[in-house]
């Protein structure tokens, strides 16, 4: 079973719009949600699922809004949360930003979308490209006998319209990986994982069938190529267009793609990754009147590579003033509203070490710092660089007209949500974030054929 009703509430818990799908839960029950949320938050027992009697509230917060689904049954919670996040995605594609003002300004369209997204408590049409075929933001003149639901909604391939034509047929593949690291003060990596997504931008005519080949370890073992370089994909999640039975049988990713942009799949790799830019910092206080911070940054990647646009954010005491800086490379500036020093380095070659010293004055009366000190943050970009080693081995495009198409592939490695730990006194800080891009062109005629 799924949701009985869906509510969109403002930050104070007042309903902006709602849709009752099943009628088995009174709409007035939503009045219990906000008091229950506040109570649980004060108790430190906040959870994504709250209950009041026989009614359960499954909720998420986005910007200044709460999206709440109610049910009195033993609902499939993962299905409900997937629906709520998909609803946010659809609204964002319609209105660019989902906030209270956009809900009020587009009240009619929001209600129409809620009506199409779910039917009697079960998700229905959730692809925004299909919804935009018949739910538009422009006024339409109704002509007798010509109003109809697009056939795509009832087709077996409900995510792609028929009759699509392009002068130039191309597919752009983005392999995007986010690196999450958890590092303690001694420099030991406590958590290291890569969360990846493969996104496609499809400009293909007709109703093509695509086959994507990766250096998947399970596939290589099945085909006797276990000695080849491969990656072990975990927690794989696919777009609805992928034939899951085919993937389960022989690990082939076969699908008829939607038109335009979409996320084909996501995955996780439990791979040990070291911080590519290692940071050490030391703070010294002198007679409670001034403080000196020394930061050392070292590039722990190959000398042939260069990190561009490096920004190192160093937290400083909130009562600091009179900043003075000395850097071996780049420039530093004080951002008082964020209580940080930003050290900018345009180009950072691998294997190099650089130093930055910052001097600050402190008030004569010592201020006791109660709040925890945040870690140092690092952002940078390394062209032509990948972390996990995942590769697109081939992309085969089959269409009955037999046209030629060009697949392109781009690898992107970026920072994740990893947070490192540092001991008091800022004597050692090790937070690493990375953004790397690599682009290469794959000619269709040169791609190896799939097995």
Short mmCIF file of C-alpha atoms in Angstrom, two decimals:
data_model
loop_
_atom_site.label_atom_id
_atom_site.label_comp_id
_atom_site.label_asym_id
_atom_site.label_seq_id
_atom_site.Cartn_x
_atom_site.Cartn_y
_atom_site.Cartn_z
CA UNK A 1 0.00 0.00 0.00
CA UNK A 2 1.09 3.60 -0.53
CA UNK A 3 0.01 7.08 0.61
CA UNK A 4 -3.54 8.09 1.51
CA UNK A 5 -2.91 11.83 1.03
CA UNK A 6 -0.05 14.21 0.28
CA UNK A 7 0.37 17.66 1.87
CA UNK A 8 2.73 20.54 1.14
CA UNK A 9 3.19 22.66 4.28
CA UNK A 10 4.97 25.95 4.88
CA UNK A 11 7.76 26.27 7.45
CA UNK A 12 5.21 26.83 10.25
CA UNK A 13 3.24 23.71 9.32
CA UNK A 14 0.33 25.47 7.60
CA UNK A 15 -1.00 23.49 4.59
CA UNK A 16 -0.42 25.26 1.27
CA UNK A 17 -1.96 22.55 -0.90
CA UNK A 18 -3.01 18.93 -0.45
CA UNK A 19 -4.41 16.03 -2.44
CA UNK A 20 -6.59 13.31 -0.92
CA UNK A 21 -6.13 10.08 -2.86
CA UNK A 22 -7.96 7.41 -0.87
CA UNK A 23 -10.13 9.14 1.74
CA UNK A 24 -9.37 6.65 4.51
CA UNK A 25 -7.53 9.22 6.65
CA UNK A 26 -9.24 12.47 7.69
CA UNK A 27 -7.53 15.51 6.19
CA UNK A 28 -7.73 17.27 9.57
CA UNK A 29 -5.17 14.79 10.98
CA UNK A 30 -2.38 16.90 9.44
CA UNK A 31 -2.91 19.35 12.35
CA UNK A 32 -1.06 16.88 14.60
CA UNK A 33 2.06 16.80 12.42
CA UNK A 34 3.81 20.04 13.37
CA UNK A 35 3.29 19.76 17.17
CA UNK A 36 4.54 16.17 16.96
CA UNK A 37 7.56 17.28 14.91
CA UNK A 38 8.47 20.04 17.38
CA UNK A 39 8.05 17.70 20.36
CA UNK A 40 10.27 15.01 18.86
CA UNK A 41 12.88 17.59 17.90
CA UNK A 42 13.02 18.93 21.47
CA UNK A 43 13.36 15.37 22.79
CA UNK A 44 16.16 14.65 20.33
CA UNK A 45 14.15 11.76 18.87
CA UNK A 46 13.35 13.22 15.46
CA UNK A 47 12.61 10.57 12.82
CA UNK A 48 11.47 10.60 9.16
CA UNK A 49 8.32 8.73 10.20
CA UNK A 50 6.05 10.13 12.93
CA UNK A 51 2.86 8.53 14.27
CA UNK A 52 -0.23 9.90 16.00
CA UNK A 53 -2.62 7.14 16.95
CA UNK A 54 -3.33 5.07 13.83
CA UNK A 55 -2.09 7.77 11.46
CA UNK A 56 1.51 7.77 10.21
CA UNK A 57 3.27 10.83 8.76
CA UNK A 58 6.12 10.20 6.27
CA UNK A 59 7.82 13.53 5.65
CA UNK A 60 10.79 15.27 4.07
CA UNK A 61 11.89 18.92 4.18
CA UNK A 62 12.89 20.85 1.09
CA UNK A 63 13.92 24.49 1.28
CA UNK A 64 11.21 26.14 3.43
CA UNK A 65 8.58 23.46 2.77
CA UNK A 66 7.50 20.16 4.30
CA UNK A 67 6.18 17.40 2.03
CA UNK A 68 4.10 15.01 4.11
CA UNK A 69 2.36 11.78 3.11
CA UNK A 70 -0.23 10.26 5.47
CA UNK A 71 -1.31 6.66 5.76
CA UNK A 72 -3.10 4.43 8.24
CA UNK A 73 -1.90 1.18 6.65
CA UNK A 74 1.38 -0.71 6.67
CA UNK A 75 2.65 1.27 3.69
CA UNK A 76 5.79 0.64 1.66
CA UNK A 77 7.87 3.44 3.21
CA UNK A 78 10.66 3.35 0.62
CA UNK A 79 8.07 3.71 -2.17
CA UNK A 80 6.48 6.70 -0.42
CA UNK A 81 9.82 8.47 0.11
CA UNK A 82 10.87 7.78 -3.48
CA UNK A 83 7.59 9.34 -4.59
CA UNK A 84 8.10 12.44 -2.42
CA UNK A 85 11.60 13.01 -3.77
CA UNK A 86 10.39 12.41 -7.33
CA UNK A 87 7.62 14.96 -6.72
CA UNK A 88 10.24 17.54 -5.71
CA UNK A 89 12.24 16.73 -8.85
CA UNK A 90 9.18 17.23 -11.08
CA UNK A 91 8.23 20.52 -9.40
CA UNK A 92 11.80 21.81 -9.74
CA UNK A 93 11.81 21.01 -13.45
CA UNK A 94 8.54 22.92 -13.84
CA UNK A 95 9.31 25.93 -11.60
CA UNK A 96 13.17 25.84 -11.40
CA UNK A 97 12.99 26.40 -7.62
CA UNK A 98 10.52 24.76 -5.25
CA UNK A 99 9.59 27.11 -2.44
CA UNK A 100 6.48 28.59 -0.86
CA UNK A 101 6.22 31.38 -3.42
CA UNK A 102 6.40 29.02 -6.41
CA UNK A 103 3.63 26.86 -4.90
CA UNK A 104 1.37 29.89 -4.43
CA UNK A 105 2.11 31.27 -7.90
CA UNK A 106 1.44 27.93 -9.63
CA UNK A 107 -1.36 26.57 -7.46
CA UNK A 108 -3.47 25.16 -10.32
CA UNK A 109 -0.55 23.41 -12.04
CA UNK A 110 0.70 21.97 -8.73
CA UNK A 111 -2.73 20.45 -8.10
CA UNK A 112 -2.88 19.03 -11.64
CA UNK A 113 0.58 17.51 -11.19
CA UNK A 114 -0.39 15.93 -7.86
CA UNK A 115 -3.42 14.48 -9.59
CA UNK A 116 -1.32 12.90 -12.36
CA UNK A 117 1.65 11.83 -10.25
CA UNK A 118 -0.41 9.47 -8.10
CA UNK A 119 -3.67 7.55 -8.56
CA UNK A 120 -5.55 6.10 -5.56
CA UNK A 121 -2.37 6.17 -3.50
CA UNK A 122 -0.08 4.56 -6.06
CA UNK A 123 2.55 6.39 -8.18
CA UNK A 124 1.42 6.80 -11.76
CA UNK A 125 3.15 9.10 -14.28
CA UNK A 126 6.30 10.58 -12.70
CA UNK A 127 8.36 11.50 -15.77
CA UNK A 128 8.36 15.30 -16.13
CA UNK A 129 9.00 15.16 -19.89
CA UNK A 130 5.81 13.14 -20.40
CA UNK A 131 3.83 15.31 -17.97
CA UNK A 132 4.89 18.43 -19.86
CA UNK A 133 3.19 17.09 -22.98
CA UNK A 134 -0.24 17.68 -21.48
CA UNK A 135 0.25 19.76 -18.30
CA UNK A 136 1.66 23.07 -19.47
CA UNK A 137 2.23 26.48 -17.94
CA UNK A 138 0.73 28.23 -20.97
CA UNK A 139 -3.01 28.66 -21.56
CA UNK A 140 -4.46 26.32 -24.16
CA UNK A 141 -7.52 26.80 -26.30
CA UNK A 142 -9.77 23.76 -26.01
CA UNK A 143 -10.95 22.53 -29.39
CA UNK A 144 -13.86 20.09 -29.46
CA UNK A 145 -12.83 16.58 -30.40
CA UNK A 146 -9.08 17.31 -30.29
CA UNK A 147 -8.42 17.11 -26.56
CA UNK A 148 -6.73 13.83 -25.76
CA UNK A 149 -4.19 12.26 -23.46
CA UNK A 150 -0.83 11.69 -25.19
CA UNK A 151 -0.50 8.03 -26.27
CA UNK A 152 2.89 7.92 -24.52
CA UNK A 153 1.11 7.66 -21.16
CA UNK A 154 -0.51 4.36 -22.13
CA UNK A 155 2.33 2.95 -24.28
CA UNK A 156 4.54 0.11 -23.09
CA UNK A 157 7.45 2.57 -23.35
CA UNK A 158 5.80 5.34 -21.34
CA UNK A 159 8.99 7.36 -20.92
CA UNK A 160 9.59 8.08 -24.63
CA UNK A 161 7.37 9.60 -27.31
CA UNK A 162 7.23 8.25 -30.84
CA UNK A 163 8.19 10.23 -33.93
CA UNK A 164 11.27 11.96 -32.47
CA UNK A 165 13.66 13.20 -35.20
CA UNK A 166 17.12 14.79 -35.10
CA UNK A 167 19.37 15.90 -37.95
CA UNK A 168 22.44 14.79 -35.99
CA UNK A 169 22.13 11.74 -33.73
CA UNK A 170 24.31 11.88 -30.63
CA UNK A 171 24.51 10.48 -27.09
CA UNK A 172 26.48 12.22 -24.31
CA UNK A 173 27.49 10.05 -21.35
CA UNK A 174 28.56 11.59 -18.03
CA UNK A 175 30.14 9.29 -15.44
CA UNK A 176 29.97 11.36 -12.25
CA UNK A 177 31.56 10.15 -9.02
CA UNK A 178 31.42 11.77 -5.57
CA UNK A 179 34.15 10.83 -3.09
CA UNK A 180 33.23 10.65 0.61
CA UNK A 181 36.10 10.58 3.11
CA UNK A 182 36.18 10.42 6.90
CA UNK A 183 39.66 11.08 8.30
CA UNK A 184 40.67 11.30 11.96
CA UNK A 185 43.21 13.70 13.45
CA UNK A 186 46.03 11.16 13.09
CA UNK A 187 45.51 10.95 9.35
CA UNK A 188 43.86 7.52 9.32
CA UNK A 189 41.04 7.10 6.80
CA UNK A 190 38.01 5.83 8.72
CA UNK A 191 35.54 5.85 5.82
CA UNK A 192 36.19 5.93 2.10
CA UNK A 193 33.58 5.37 -0.58
CA UNK A 194 32.68 6.53 -4.05
CA UNK A 195 29.04 7.21 -4.95
CA UNK A 196 28.58 7.31 -8.71
CA UNK A 197 25.90 8.13 -11.25
CA UNK A 198 25.79 7.70 -15.01
CA UNK A 199 23.76 10.42 -16.72
CA UNK A 200 22.83 10.53 -20.38
CA UNK A 201 21.83 13.32 -22.74
CA UNK A 202 20.13 11.62 -25.68
CA UNK A 203 19.52 13.19 -29.09
CA UNK A 204 18.44 10.15 -31.11
CA UNK A 205 15.69 9.74 -33.70
CA UNK A 206 13.03 7.06 -33.61
CA UNK A 207 12.85 4.35 -30.95
CA UNK A 208 16.48 3.18 -30.55
CA UNK A 209 17.75 0.41 -28.31
CA UNK A 210 21.00 1.11 -26.49
CA UNK A 211 23.49 -1.26 -24.89
CA UNK A 212 26.07 0.11 -22.46
CA UNK A 213 29.18 -1.85 -21.46
CA UNK A 214 31.23 -1.10 -18.34
CA UNK A 215 34.32 -2.74 -16.86
CA UNK A 216 32.08 -4.46 -14.31
CA UNK A 217 33.94 -7.08 -12.24
CA UNK A 218 31.00 -9.50 -12.13
CA UNK A 219 30.66 -9.33 -15.94
CA UNK A 220 34.39 -9.90 -16.42
CA UNK A 221 34.28 -12.96 -14.15
CA UNK A 222 31.30 -14.36 -16.07
CA UNK A 223 33.14 -13.93 -19.38
CA UNK A 224 36.53 -15.19 -18.14
CA UNK A 225 38.26 -11.81 -18.16
CA UNK A 226 38.84 -11.51 -14.42
CA UNK A 227 42.47 -10.45 -14.98
CA UNK A 228 41.38 -7.25 -16.73
CA UNK A 229 41.06 -4.03 -14.76
CA UNK A 230 37.54 -3.85 -13.35
CA UNK A 231 35.42 -2.29 -10.61
CA UNK A 232 32.93 -3.93 -8.26
CA UNK A 233 29.63 -2.06 -8.36
CA UNK A 234 27.41 -2.11 -5.25
CA UNK A 235 23.90 -0.82 -4.50
CA UNK A 236 23.13 -0.42 -8.20
CA UNK A 237 19.89 1.45 -8.99
CA UNK A 238 18.55 1.85 -12.54
CA UNK A 239 16.14 4.09 -14.39
CA UNK A 240 12.86 2.35 -15.21
CA UNK A 241 13.90 2.05 -18.89
CA UNK A 242 16.60 -0.56 -18.12
CA UNK A 243 15.66 -4.21 -18.64
CA UNK A 244 16.39 -5.60 -15.18
CA UNK A 245 15.98 -9.25 -16.19
CA UNK A 246 18.68 -8.84 -18.82
CA UNK A 247 21.04 -7.26 -16.30
CA UNK A 248 20.38 -10.03 -13.74
CA UNK A 249 21.11 -12.72 -16.33
CA UNK A 250 24.27 -11.46 -18.05
CA UNK A 251 24.98 -7.97 -16.57
CA UNK A 252 24.03 -6.31 -19.89
CA UNK A 253 22.65 -2.76 -19.49
CA UNK A 254 20.05 -2.69 -22.27
CA UNK A 255 17.38 0.02 -22.60
CA UNK A 256 15.24 2.28 -24.79
CA UNK A 257 16.21 5.75 -23.48
CA UNK A 258 14.01 8.74 -22.71
CA UNK A 259 14.62 11.80 -24.88
CA UNK A 260 16.99 14.42 -23.50
CA UNK A 261 18.58 14.36 -20.02
CA UNK A 262 18.07 11.55 -17.51
CA UNK A 263 19.95 9.53 -14.90
CA UNK A 264 20.51 6.01 -16.20
CA UNK A 265 21.93 4.45 -13.03
CA UNK A 266 23.62 5.04 -9.69
CA UNK A 267 26.07 2.84 -7.80
CA UNK A 268 28.52 2.74 -4.92
CA UNK A 269 32.14 1.61 -4.68
CA UNK A 270 33.79 0.73 -1.36
CA UNK A 271 37.20 1.88 -2.55
CA UNK A 272 40.04 3.14 -0.35
CA UNK A 273 40.83 6.68 -1.51
CA UNK A 274 43.44 8.93 0.06
CA UNK A 275 42.92 12.73 0.27
CA UNK A 276 44.33 14.16 -2.95
CA UNK A 277 45.28 17.42 -1.25
CA UNK A 278 46.49 16.82 2.29
CA UNK A 279 46.10 19.66 4.78
CA UNK A 280 47.89 20.20 8.09
CA UNK A 281 47.36 23.23 10.31
CA UNK A 282 48.74 24.54 13.61
CA UNK A 283 47.40 27.40 15.72
CA UNK A 284 49.38 29.35 18.32
CA UNK A 285 48.03 31.97 20.74
CA UNK A 286 50.32 34.65 22.21
CA UNK A 287 49.26 36.26 25.53
CA UNK A 288 45.62 36.08 24.49
CA UNK A 289 46.20 39.15 22.28
CA UNK A 290 47.07 37.61 18.94
CA UNK A 291 46.91 34.30 17.14
CA UNK A 292 48.97 32.76 14.34
CA UNK A 293 47.71 29.99 12.07
CA UNK A 294 50.03 28.00 9.82
CA UNK A 295 48.58 25.81 7.07
CA UNK A 296 50.53 23.37 4.89
CA UNK A 297 48.96 21.88 1.75
CA UNK A 298 50.48 18.97 -0.16
CA UNK A 299 49.32 17.49 -3.46
CA UNK A 300 49.10 13.70 -3.10
CA UNK A 301 48.45 12.94 -6.76
CA UNK A 302 50.66 12.29 -9.79
CA UNK A 303 53.16 14.97 -10.79
CA UNK A 304 51.81 14.93 -14.35
CA UNK A 305 48.45 16.24 -13.10
CA UNK A 306 47.61 19.77 -11.97
CA UNK A 307 44.81 20.85 -9.66
CA UNK A 308 43.13 24.06 -10.84
CA UNK A 309 41.10 26.60 -8.91
CA UNK A 310 42.14 25.36 -5.47
CA UNK A 311 40.30 27.01 -2.55
CA UNK A 312 41.28 26.14 1.03
CA UNK A 313 38.85 27.42 3.69
CA UNK A 314 40.53 27.79 7.10
CA UNK A 315 38.25 28.51 10.12
CA UNK A 316 39.40 31.26 12.49
CA UNK A 317 38.15 32.45 15.93
CA UNK A 318 34.94 34.46 15.71
CA UNK A 319 36.46 37.40 17.64
CA UNK A 320 39.58 37.73 15.44
CA UNK A 321 40.50 41.05 13.78
CA UNK A 322 43.39 42.86 12.02
CA UNK A 323 44.25 40.02 9.56
CA UNK A 324 47.71 39.72 7.95
CA UNK A 325 48.71 36.96 5.54
CA UNK A 326 51.85 35.49 4.00
CA UNK A 327 51.62 32.77 1.34
CA UNK A 328 54.26 30.87 -0.64
CA UNK A 329 51.85 30.80 -3.58
CA UNK A 330 48.42 32.25 -4.36
CA UNK A 331 46.53 34.77 -2.24
CA UNK A 332 44.53 34.74 0.99
CA UNK A 333 41.56 36.82 2.13
CA UNK A 334 39.53 37.05 5.34
CA UNK A 335 35.77 36.47 5.13
CA UNK A 336 34.46 37.70 8.50
CA UNK A 337 30.82 36.76 7.92
CA UNK A 338 31.86 33.12 7.63
CA UNK A 339 34.78 33.28 10.14
CA UNK A 340 37.15 31.76 7.60
CA UNK A 341 40.28 32.57 5.63
CA UNK A 342 40.12 31.49 1.98
CA UNK A 343 43.48 30.61 0.47
CA UNK A 344 43.22 30.57 -3.33
CA UNK A 345 45.75 28.81 -5.55
CA UNK A 346 45.21 29.00 -9.31
CA UNK A 347 47.43 26.03 -10.20
CA UNK A 348 48.59 23.27 -7.82
CA UNK A 349 50.88 20.60 -9.42
CA UNK A 350 50.96 17.11 -7.96
CA UNK A 351 53.67 16.44 -5.37
CA UNK A 352 54.11 20.11 -4.47
CA UNK A 353 53.88 21.62 -0.96
CA UNK A 354 52.80 25.16 -0.12
CA UNK A 355 52.51 27.20 3.09
CA UNK A 356 50.19 29.93 4.30
CA UNK A 357 50.56 31.93 7.52
CA UNK A 358 47.78 34.08 8.97
CA UNK A 359 48.12 36.54 11.87
CA UNK A 360 45.08 37.88 13.73
CA UNK A 361 44.60 40.18 16.70
CA UNK A 362 42.34 39.03 19.56
CA UNK A 363 40.44 41.10 22.17
CA UNK A 364 42.30 41.74 25.42
CA UNK A 365 39.64 39.77 27.31
CA UNK A 366 39.91 36.12 26.39
CA UNK A 367 36.75 34.68 24.91
CA UNK A 368 36.00 31.12 25.89
CA UNK A 369 35.18 29.16 22.74
CA UNK A 370 32.44 26.69 23.47
CA UNK A 371 31.43 25.77 19.95
CA UNK A 372 33.29 23.05 18.09
CA UNK A 373 35.77 24.14 15.45
CA UNK A 374 34.84 23.14 11.90
CA UNK A 375 37.41 21.31 9.75
CA UNK A 376 39.36 22.87 6.93
CA UNK A 377 37.61 22.58 3.57
CA UNK A 378 39.36 22.08 0.23
CA UNK A 379 37.91 22.46 -3.26
CA UNK A 380 39.81 21.87 -6.48
CA UNK A 381 39.56 20.53 -10.01
CA UNK A 382 41.93 18.13 -11.77
CA UNK A 383 41.47 17.75 -15.56
CA UNK A 384 41.89 14.31 -17.17
CA UNK A 385 41.72 12.47 -13.86
CA UNK A 386 39.60 9.60 -12.54
CA UNK A 387 39.57 7.93 -9.14
CA UNK A 388 37.78 4.57 -9.28
CA UNK A 389 38.92 3.42 -12.71
CA UNK A 390 35.39 2.80 -14.05
CA UNK A 391 35.29 2.86 -17.85
CA UNK A 392 32.65 2.93 -20.55
CA UNK A 393 33.84 0.07 -22.76
CA UNK A 394 31.24 0.49 -25.49
CA UNK A 395 27.89 2.03 -26.36
CA UNK A 396 25.92 0.20 -29.05
CA UNK A 397 22.96 1.99 -30.69
CA UNK A 398 20.44 -0.07 -32.64
CA UNK A 399 17.60 1.58 -34.59
CA UNK A 400 15.54 0.10 -37.44
CA UNK A 401 16.43 2.92 -39.86
CA UNK A 402 20.13 2.08 -39.38
CA UNK A 403 21.43 5.62 -38.90
CA UNK A 404 24.94 6.35 -37.60
CA UNK A 405 25.23 7.94 -34.13
CA UNK A 406 28.11 9.40 -32.13
CA UNK A 407 28.46 8.48 -28.45
CA UNK A 408 30.59 10.84 -26.33
CA UNK A 409 31.81 10.10 -22.80
CA UNK A 410 33.00 12.36 -19.98
CA UNK A 411 34.35 11.34 -16.58
CA UNK A 412 33.81 13.67 -13.61
CA UNK A 413 35.07 13.12 -10.05
CA UNK A 414 33.79 15.57 -7.47
CA UNK A 415 33.65 16.17 -3.74
CA UNK A 416 31.10 14.32 -1.66
CA UNK A 417 29.71 14.92 1.82
CA UNK A 418 32.63 13.42 3.73
CA UNK A 419 33.66 15.25 6.93
CA UNK A 420 37.01 14.69 8.63
CA UNK A 421 37.77 14.87 12.33
CA UNK A 422 40.38 17.07 13.98
CA UNK A 423 41.70 17.17 17.52
CA UNK A 424 41.26 20.35 19.66
CA UNK A 425 43.69 23.17 18.96
CA UNK A 426 43.60 22.70 15.17
CA UNK A 427 46.89 20.88 15.43
CA UNK A 428 45.88 18.50 12.66
CA UNK A 429 43.07 18.89 10.15
CA UNK A 430 42.52 16.63 7.17
CA UNK A 431 39.47 17.33 5.07
CA UNK A 432 39.79 16.73 1.35
CA UNK A 433 37.32 17.57 -1.37
CA UNK A 434 37.97 17.02 -5.04
CA UNK A 435 36.49 17.91 -8.37
CA UNK A 436 38.07 16.45 -11.46
CA UNK A 437 36.90 16.45 -15.05
CA UNK A 438 38.04 14.44 -18.01
CA UNK A 439 36.48 14.50 -21.46
CA UNK A 440 37.14 12.17 -24.35
CA UNK A 441 35.36 11.47 -27.61
CA UNK A 442 34.31 7.98 -28.61
CA UNK A 443 33.68 7.46 -32.32
CA UNK A 444 30.87 5.01 -32.95
CA UNK A 445 32.79 3.19 -35.69
CA UNK A 446 35.74 2.62 -33.36
CA UNK A 447 33.77 1.28 -30.42
CA UNK A 448 34.30 -2.43 -29.73
CA UNK A 449 31.23 -4.53 -30.29
CA UNK A 450 29.57 -6.04 -27.21
CA UNK A 451 29.94 -9.77 -26.63
#
